Amino acid sequence: MSKVEVYITQSLIKDDLTLKGKNVVIIDVLRSTSTMIVALANGAKEIIPAETVSVAARIARGSNNSLLCGERGGKIIEGFNLGNSPLEYKEEIIKDRSLIFSTTNGTLSILRAKLSKSCVLASFLNLSKVIDYIINLKEDVTLVCSGKLNNFCIEDAVCAGIIINKLIENKVNIEISDPEFAVLKLGKILALNSGNISSDKILDMLKISEHGKYLKSVGFEDDLIFCSKVDTYPYIPLYIKGAIRLKEKIEDETNIKAAMKKIK
Ligand code: MLT
């Protein structure tokens, strides 16, 4: 039996040792993990999470292949190249670039997983891919809801809840406790239609969510529609040694290297 635990907000993660040695799934539906999945799928070389604006600027200094990306208050950070809307991350702008990212909640959650055994990013855009990944892992998993300004947010909880629903539906023998049971119920009520994941129900939920309403008020309503589209980006971003890259790309490179070795 494997254990599934949920942190309903990243502020409950005391320090960098809390997630040490764990298999972690970071969720920030609106919008960081959604945007990062799109950026990597559209050809960005890697994403480097940075705790603060000044750390991001320091990391970018001296690199001519990097872009400064992120938000504060949902809006692009002054002096940065891109904000945090997934619609900005077009291939022609970001292909083969290193993206130095700093956001209010999502990047902090990711940085908290620096000592984890494995760390992947999830949102509605790659949901089924992440569920399959967890099923194949056959180990304990920790789902981290990034939340909003250290508080609970409904959209991340619903995403975590769908994951748990689908693990149970796939007869994965899991042990859960109250936080997991609560998000499971939220996922069922707010995102499933007779057991099927519904992008329409998810969009309705995003529209009534606190952060969804805020993003609409500052002109990012299209991001809600975009971030509600389930399984439109079936990729797994993997956070290893300070950088986030696509698991699929890493595996391809490893296979190519192995094949080259055989030829030599
Ligand atoms: C965050 O990481 O805090 C969010 O993704 C913020 C946002 O994009 O609005």
mmCIF file of C-alpha atoms in Angstrom, residues 38-137:
data_model
loop_
_atom_site.group_PDB
_atom_site.id
_atom_site.type_symbol
_atom_site.label_atom_id
_atom_site.label_comp_id
_atom_site.label_asym_id
_atom_site.label_seq_id
_atom_site.Cartn_x
_atom_site.Cartn_y
_atom_site.Cartn_z
ATOM 1 C CA VAL A 38 3.439 25.122 -21.916
ATOM 2 C CA ALA A 39 6.858 26.830 -22.024
ATOM 3 C CA LEU A 40 8.732 23.520 -21.988
ATOM 4 C CA ALA A 41 6.311 21.926 -24.476
ATOM 5 C CA ASN A 42 6.879 24.917 -26.791
ATOM 6 C CA GLY A 43 10.622 24.315 -26.773
ATOM 7 C CA ALA A 44 12.171 26.205 -23.846
ATOM 8 C CA LYS A 45 15.497 24.547 -22.941
ATOM 9 C CA GLU A 46 14.928 24.680 -19.177
ATOM 10 C CA ILE A 47 13.247 26.625 -16.366
ATOM 11 C CA ILE A 48 15.250 27.872 -13.372
ATOM 12 C CA PRO A 49 13.015 28.772 -10.396
ATOM 13 C CA ALA A 50 14.192 31.794 -8.381
ATOM 14 C CA GLU A 51 12.966 32.732 -4.910
ATOM 15 C CA THR A 52 13.075 36.506 -5.439
ATOM 16 C CA VAL A 53 13.276 39.080 -8.239
ATOM 17 C CA SER A 54 16.857 39.952 -7.300
ATOM 18 C CA VAL A 55 17.949 36.304 -7.266
ATOM 19 C CA ALA A 56 16.365 35.877 -10.718
ATOM 20 C CA ALA A 57 18.243 38.934 -12.017
ATOM 21 C CA ARG A 58 21.475 37.604 -10.548
ATOM 22 C CA ILE A 59 21.001 34.182 -12.194
ATOM 23 C CA ALA A 60 20.247 35.832 -15.558
ATOM 24 C CA ARG A 61 23.240 38.186 -15.375
ATOM 25 C CA GLY A 62 25.961 37.115 -17.791
ATOM 26 C CA SER A 63 23.765 34.595 -19.624
ATOM 27 C CA ASN A 64 22.819 35.724 -23.146
ATOM 28 C CA ASN A 65 20.509 32.783 -23.650
ATOM 29 C CA SER A 66 18.117 33.435 -20.778
ATOM 30 C CA LEU A 67 14.818 35.300 -20.352
ATOM 31 C CA LEU A 68 13.476 36.765 -17.113
ATOM 32 C CA CYS A 69 9.929 35.507 -16.489
ATOM 33 C CA GLY A 70 7.362 35.887 -13.748
ATOM 34 C CA GLU A 71 4.767 37.949 -11.953
ATOM 35 C CA ARG A 72 3.883 39.833 -8.839
ATOM 36 C CA GLY A 73 0.216 40.527 -8.248
ATOM 37 C CA GLY A 74 -0.407 38.498 -11.435
ATOM 38 C CA LYS A 75 1.308 41.144 -13.590
ATOM 39 C CA ILE A 76 4.684 41.045 -15.345
ATOM 40 C CA ILE A 77 7.581 42.108 -13.067
ATOM 41 C CA GLU A 78 9.137 45.421 -14.087
ATOM 42 C CA GLY A 79 12.195 44.842 -16.293
ATOM 43 C CA PHE A 80 11.306 41.205 -16.980
ATOM 44 C CA ASN A 81 10.890 39.789 -20.504
ATOM 45 C CA LEU A 82 7.701 37.776 -19.919
ATOM 46 C CA GLY A 83 4.900 37.582 -17.346
ATOM 47 C CA ASN A 84 3.109 34.451 -16.123
ATOM 48 C CA SER A 85 0.390 33.996 -18.715
ATOM 49 C CA PRO A 86 0.713 30.670 -20.604
ATOM 50 C CA LEU A 87 -0.442 32.552 -23.732
ATOM 51 C CA GLU A 88 2.828 34.559 -23.792
ATOM 52 C CA TYR A 89 5.081 31.474 -24.092
ATOM 53 C CA LYS A 90 5.097 31.069 -27.839
ATOM 54 C CA GLU A 91 7.745 28.880 -29.523
ATOM 55 C CA GLU A 92 9.218 31.727 -31.587
ATOM 56 C CA ILE A 93 9.960 33.657 -28.343
ATOM 57 C CA ILE A 94 11.234 30.951 -26.002
ATOM 58 C CA LYS A 95 12.662 28.083 -28.127
ATOM 59 C CA ASP A 96 15.983 26.784 -26.678
ATOM 60 C CA ARG A 97 16.064 29.623 -24.103
ATOM 61 C CA SER A 98 16.673 29.245 -20.352
ATOM 62 C CA LEU A 99 13.745 30.794 -18.510
ATOM 63 C CA ILE A 100 14.563 32.263 -15.103
ATOM 64 C CA PHE A 101 11.210 32.200 -13.283
ATOM 65 C CA SER A 102 10.007 33.994 -10.170
ATOM 66 C CA THR A 103 6.347 33.970 -9.120
ATOM 67 C CA THR A 104 4.470 34.575 -5.887
ATOM 68 C CA ASN A 105 3.540 30.992 -4.964
ATOM 69 C CA GLY A 106 4.468 28.374 -7.592
ATOM 70 C CA THR A 107 8.236 28.877 -7.680
ATOM 71 C CA LEU A 108 8.412 28.856 -3.860
ATOM 72 C CA SER A 109 6.719 25.434 -3.784
ATOM 73 C CA ILE A 110 9.144 24.093 -6.384
ATOM 74 C CA LEU A 111 12.176 25.392 -4.459
ATOM 75 C CA ARG A 112 10.875 23.686 -1.334
ATOM 76 C CA ALA A 113 11.289 20.371 -3.176
ATOM 77 C CA LYS A 114 14.990 20.799 -3.892
ATOM 78 C CA LEU A 115 15.904 17.832 -1.628
ATOM 79 C CA SER A 116 13.064 15.586 -2.843
ATOM 80 C CA LYS A 117 13.653 12.112 -4.317
ATOM 81 C CA SER A 118 11.672 13.152 -7.425
ATOM 82 C CA CYS A 119 9.670 16.270 -8.275
ATOM 83 C CA VAL A 120 7.229 16.785 -11.163
ATOM 84 C CA LEU A 121 4.851 19.624 -12.056
ATOM 85 C CA ALA A 122 1.113 19.149 -12.525
ATOM 86 C CA SER A 123 -1.898 21.146 -13.660
ATOM 87 C CA PHE A 124 -5.074 20.317 -15.580
ATOM 88 C CA LEU A 125 -3.057 20.585 -18.827
ATOM 89 C CA ASN A 126 -1.064 17.380 -18.119
ATOM 90 C CA LEU A 127 -3.316 15.675 -15.567
ATOM 91 C CA SER A 128 -3.682 12.159 -17.055
ATOM 92 C CA LYS A 129 0.048 12.017 -17.795
ATOM 93 C CA VAL A 130 0.799 12.792 -14.122
ATOM 94 C CA ILE A 131 -1.763 10.232 -12.912
ATOM 95 C CA ASP A 132 -0.111 7.527 -15.082
ATOM 96 C CA TYR A 133 3.303 8.601 -13.803
ATOM 97 C CA ILE A 134 2.160 8.172 -10.163
ATOM 98 C CA ILE A 135 0.533 4.790 -10.926
ATOM 99 C CA ASN A 136 3.797 3.543 -12.487
ATOM 100 C CA LEU A 137 5.854 4.930 -9.602
#
